[in-house]
Amino acid sequence: MTSRFRQFFPDYIFLFSIAGVILILDQITKWIVRTNIPFGRSWMPLDWLAPYARIVNWHNTGAAF
């Protein structure tokens, strides 16, 4: 089993590294939003994005698909 692990691990190290970086960045951005935007409020970094997107501090207890 260990030889099989050693055989495939180098192939997946890049994938696991990218997934780890994305996970860390996701948690950092969530922390920034929670600490800087009051609950229920939104922030638009660029005015021209107003009809399309905004950053909102909101909680979802369910799953979204």
Backbone as JSON Lines, residues from 0, in Angstrom:
{"i":0,"aa":"M","n":[0.83,-1.2,0.0],"ca":[0.0,0.0,0.0],"c":[0.87,1.26,0.0]}
{"i":1,"aa":"T","n":[1.98,1.26,0.74],"ca":[2.81,2.45,0.77],"c":[3.48,2.71,-0.58]}
{"i":2,"aa":"S","n":[3.84,1.65,-1.3],"ca":[4.45,1.87,-2.62],"c":[3.43,2.46,-3.59]}
{"i":3,"aa":"R","n":[2.18,2.06,-3.46],"ca":[1.13,2.63,-4.31],"c":[0.9,4.1,-3.96]}
{"i":4,"aa":"F","n":[0.94,4.41,-2.67],"ca":[0.81,5.8,-2.22],"c":[1.95,6.65,-2.78]}
{"i":5,"aa":"R","n":[3.16,6.14,-2.71],"ca":[4.31,6.88,-3.23],"c":[4.23,7.06,-4.74]}
{"i":6,"aa":"Q","n":[3.6,6.13,-5.4],"ca":[3.48,6.21,-6.85],"c":[2.51,7.33,-7.26]}
{"i":7,"aa":"F","n":[1.38,7.47,-6.58],"ca":[0.36,8.43,-6.98],"c":[0.45,9.78,-6.26]}
{"i":8,"aa":"F","n":[1.12,9.85,-5.13],"ca":[1.18,11.09,-4.37],"c":[1.79,12.25,-5.17]}
{"i":9,"aa":"P","n":[2.91,12.07,-5.87],"ca":[3.45,13.19,-6.64],"c":[2.48,13.72,-7.7]}
{"i":10,"aa":"D","n":[1.62,12.87,-8.23],"ca":[0.65,13.32,-9.22],"c":[-0.42,14.22,-8.61]}
{"i":11,"aa":"Y","n":[-0.73,14.02,-7.36],"ca":[-1.81,14.76,-6.71],"c":[-1.33,15.9,-5.81]}
{"i":12,"aa":"I","n":[-0.04,16.04,-5.62],"ca":[0.46,17.08,-4.71],"c":[0.06,18.47,-5.2]}
{"i":13,"aa":"F","n":[0.1,18.7,-6.51],"ca":[-0.3,20.0,-7.06],"c":[-1.78,20.25,-6.8]}
{"i":14,"aa":"L","n":[-2.61,19.25,-7.02],"ca":[-4.05,19.37,-6.79],"c":[-4.35,19.67,-5.33]}
{"i":15,"aa":"F","n":[-3.73,18.96,-4.42],"ca":[-3.95,19.18,-2.99],"c":[-3.43,20.55,-2.56]}
{"i":16,"aa":"S","n":[-2.34,21.0,-3.15],"ca":[-1.81,22.32,-2.82],"c":[-2.78,23.42,-3.24]}
{"i":17,"aa":"I","n":[-3.31,23.34,-4.45],"ca":[-4.27,24.33,-4.94],"c":[-5.53,24.31,-4.08]}
{"i":18,"aa":"A","n":[-6.02,23.13,-3.75],"ca":[-7.22,23.02,-2.91],"c":[-6.96,23.64,-1.54]}
{"i":19,"aa":"G","n":[-5.79,23.42,-0.98],"ca":[-5.45,24.0,0.32],"c":[-5.38,25.52,0.28]}
{"i":20,"aa":"V","n":[-4.8,26.06,-0.77],"ca":[-4.71,27.52,-0.91],"c":[-6.1,28.12,-1.05]}
{"i":21,"aa":"I","n":[-6.96,27.49,-1.85],"ca":[-8.34,27.98,-2.02],"c":[-9.09,27.93,-0.7]}
{"i":22,"aa":"L","n":[-8.93,26.87,0.06],"ca":[-9.59,26.74,1.36],"c":[-9.13,27.84,2.32]}
{"i":23,"aa":"I","n":[-7.84,28.09,2.37],"ca":[-7.31,29.13,3.25],"c":[-7.8,30.51,2.83]}
{"i":24,"aa":"L","n":[-7.76,30.82,1.53],"ca":[-8.25,32.11,1.05],"c":[-9.74,32.29,1.33]}
{"i":25,"aa":"D","n":[-10.51,31.21,1.2],"ca":[-11.95,31.27,1.5],"c":[-12.19,31.64,2.95]}
{"i":26,"aa":"Q","n":[-11.46,31.02,3.86],"ca":[-11.64,31.31,5.28],"c":[-11.18,32.73,5.63]}
{"i":27,"aa":"I","n":[-10.11,33.2,4.99],"ca":[-9.63,34.56,5.24],"c":[-10.65,35.58,4.77]}
{"i":28,"aa":"T","n":[-11.22,35.4,3.58],"ca":[-12.21,36.36,3.08],"c":[-13.48,36.34,3.93]}
{"i":29,"aa":"K","n":[-13.88,35.18,4.42],"ca":[-15.04,35.12,5.31],"c":[-14.77,35.88,6.6]}
{"i":30,"aa":"W","n":[-13.58,35.74,7.14],"ca":[-13.21,36.46,8.36],"c":[-13.22,37.96,8.12]}
{"i":31,"aa":"I","n":[-12.68,38.4,6.98],"ca":[-12.66,39.83,6.65],"c":[-14.07,40.38,6.56]}
{"i":32,"aa":"V","n":[-14.97,39.66,5.92],"ca":[-16.36,40.11,5.79],"c":[-17.02,40.18,7.17]}
{"i":33,"aa":"R","n":[-16.85,39.14,7.99],"ca":[-17.48,39.12,9.31],"c":[-16.99,40.26,10.2]}
{"i":34,"aa":"T","n":[-15.73,40.63,10.08],"ca":[-15.19,41.67,10.96],"c":[-15.42,43.09,10.45]}
{"i":35,"aa":"N","n":[-15.7,43.26,9.16],"ca":[-15.81,44.6,8.6],"c":[-17.19,45.01,8.11]}
{"i":36,"aa":"I","n":[-18.07,44.05,7.86],"ca":[-19.41,44.38,7.36],"c":[-20.43,43.89,8.4]}
{"i":37,"aa":"P","n":[-21.27,44.78,8.91],"ca":[-22.29,44.35,9.88],"c":[-23.25,43.33,9.26]}
{"i":38,"aa":"F","n":[-23.8,42.47,10.11],"ca":[-24.72,41.43,9.64],"c":[-25.9,42.05,8.91]}
{"i":39,"aa":"G","n":[-26.22,41.52,7.74],"ca":[-27.34,41.99,6.95],"c":[-27.02,43.17,6.05]}
{"i":40,"aa":"R","n":[-25.84,43.71,6.16],"ca":[-25.44,44.85,5.33],"c":[-24.64,44.37,4.12]}
{"i":41,"aa":"S","n":[-24.54,45.23,3.13],"ca":[-23.77,44.89,1.94],"c":[-22.76,45.98,1.64]}
{"i":42,"aa":"W","n":[-21.81,45.64,0.79],"ca":[-20.77,46.57,0.37],"c":[-20.49,46.33,-1.1]}
{"i":43,"aa":"M","n":[-20.42,47.41,-1.87],"ca":[-20.1,47.33,-3.28],"c":[-18.76,48.01,-3.51]}
{"i":44,"aa":"P","n":[-17.73,47.22,-3.83],"ca":[-16.41,47.82,-4.02],"c":[-16.33,48.72,-5.26]}
{"i":45,"aa":"L","n":[-17.11,48.41,-6.28],"ca":[-17.12,49.2,-7.51],"c":[-18.57,49.52,-7.87]}
{"i":46,"aa":"D","n":[-18.85,50.79,-8.1],"ca":[-20.23,51.21,-8.37],"c":[-20.83,50.56,-9.61]}
{"i":47,"aa":"W","n":[-20.03,50.31,-10.63],"ca":[-20.57,49.73,-11.85],"c":[-20.98,48.26,-11.67]}
{"i":48,"aa":"L","n":[-20.59,47.65,-10.55],"ca":[-21.0,46.27,-10.26],"c":[-22.36,46.19,-9.59]}
{"i":49,"aa":"A","n":[-22.94,47.32,-9.22],"ca":[-24.18,47.35,-8.45],"c":[-25.3,46.48,-9.03]}
{"i":50,"aa":"P","n":[-25.56,46.5,-10.32],"ca":[-26.65,45.65,-10.81],"c":[-26.3,44.16,-10.85]}
{"i":51,"aa":"Y","n":[-25.03,43.83,-10.71],"ca":[-24.6,42.44,-10.92],"c":[-24.15,41.72,-9.65]}
{"i":52,"aa":"A","n":[-23.42,42.4,-8.79],"ca":[-22.84,41.71,-7.63],"c":[-22.59,42.68,-6.48]}
{"i":53,"aa":"R","n":[-22.58,42.14,-5.29],"ca":[-22.23,42.9,-4.09],"c":[-21.75,41.9,-3.03]}
{"i":54,"aa":"I","n":[-21.04,42.39,-2.05],"ca":[-20.56,41.55,-0.95],"c":[-21.51,41.77,0.22]}
{"i":55,"aa":"V","n":[-22.09,40.67,0.73],"ca":[-23.1,40.75,1.78],"c":[-22.68,39.86,2.94]}
{"i":56,"aa":"N","n":[-22.88,40.35,4.16],"ca":[-22.65,39.53,5.35],"c":[-23.98,38.88,5.7]}
{"i":57,"aa":"W","n":[-24.09,37.6,5.4],"ca":[-25.33,36.86,5.59],"c":[-24.99,35.45,6.02]}
{"i":58,"aa":"H","n":[-25.89,34.81,6.75],"ca":[-25.68,33.43,7.2],"c":[-26.7,32.52,6.55]}
{"i":59,"aa":"N","n":[-26.25,31.35,6.15],"ca":[-27.1,30.35,5.54],"c":[-26.93,29.05,6.32]}
{"i":60,"aa":"T","n":[-28.01,28.55,6.89],"ca":[-27.91,27.32,7.68],"c":[-28.14,26.09,6.83]}
{"i":61,"aa":"G","n":[-28.53,26.26,5.6],"ca":[-28.81,25.12,4.73],"c":[-27.74,24.95,3.67]}
{"i":62,"aa":"A","n":[-27.99,24.02,2.8],"ca":[-27.08,23.75,1.69],"c":[-27.67,24.32,0.41]}
{"i":63,"aa":"A","n":[-26.82,24.75,-0.47],"ca":[-27.26,25.3,-1.75],"c":[-26.69,24.45,-2.88]}
{"i":64,"aa":"F","n":[-27.54,24.18,-3.85],"ca":[-27.09,23.4,-5.01],"c":[-27.34,24.17,-6.27]}
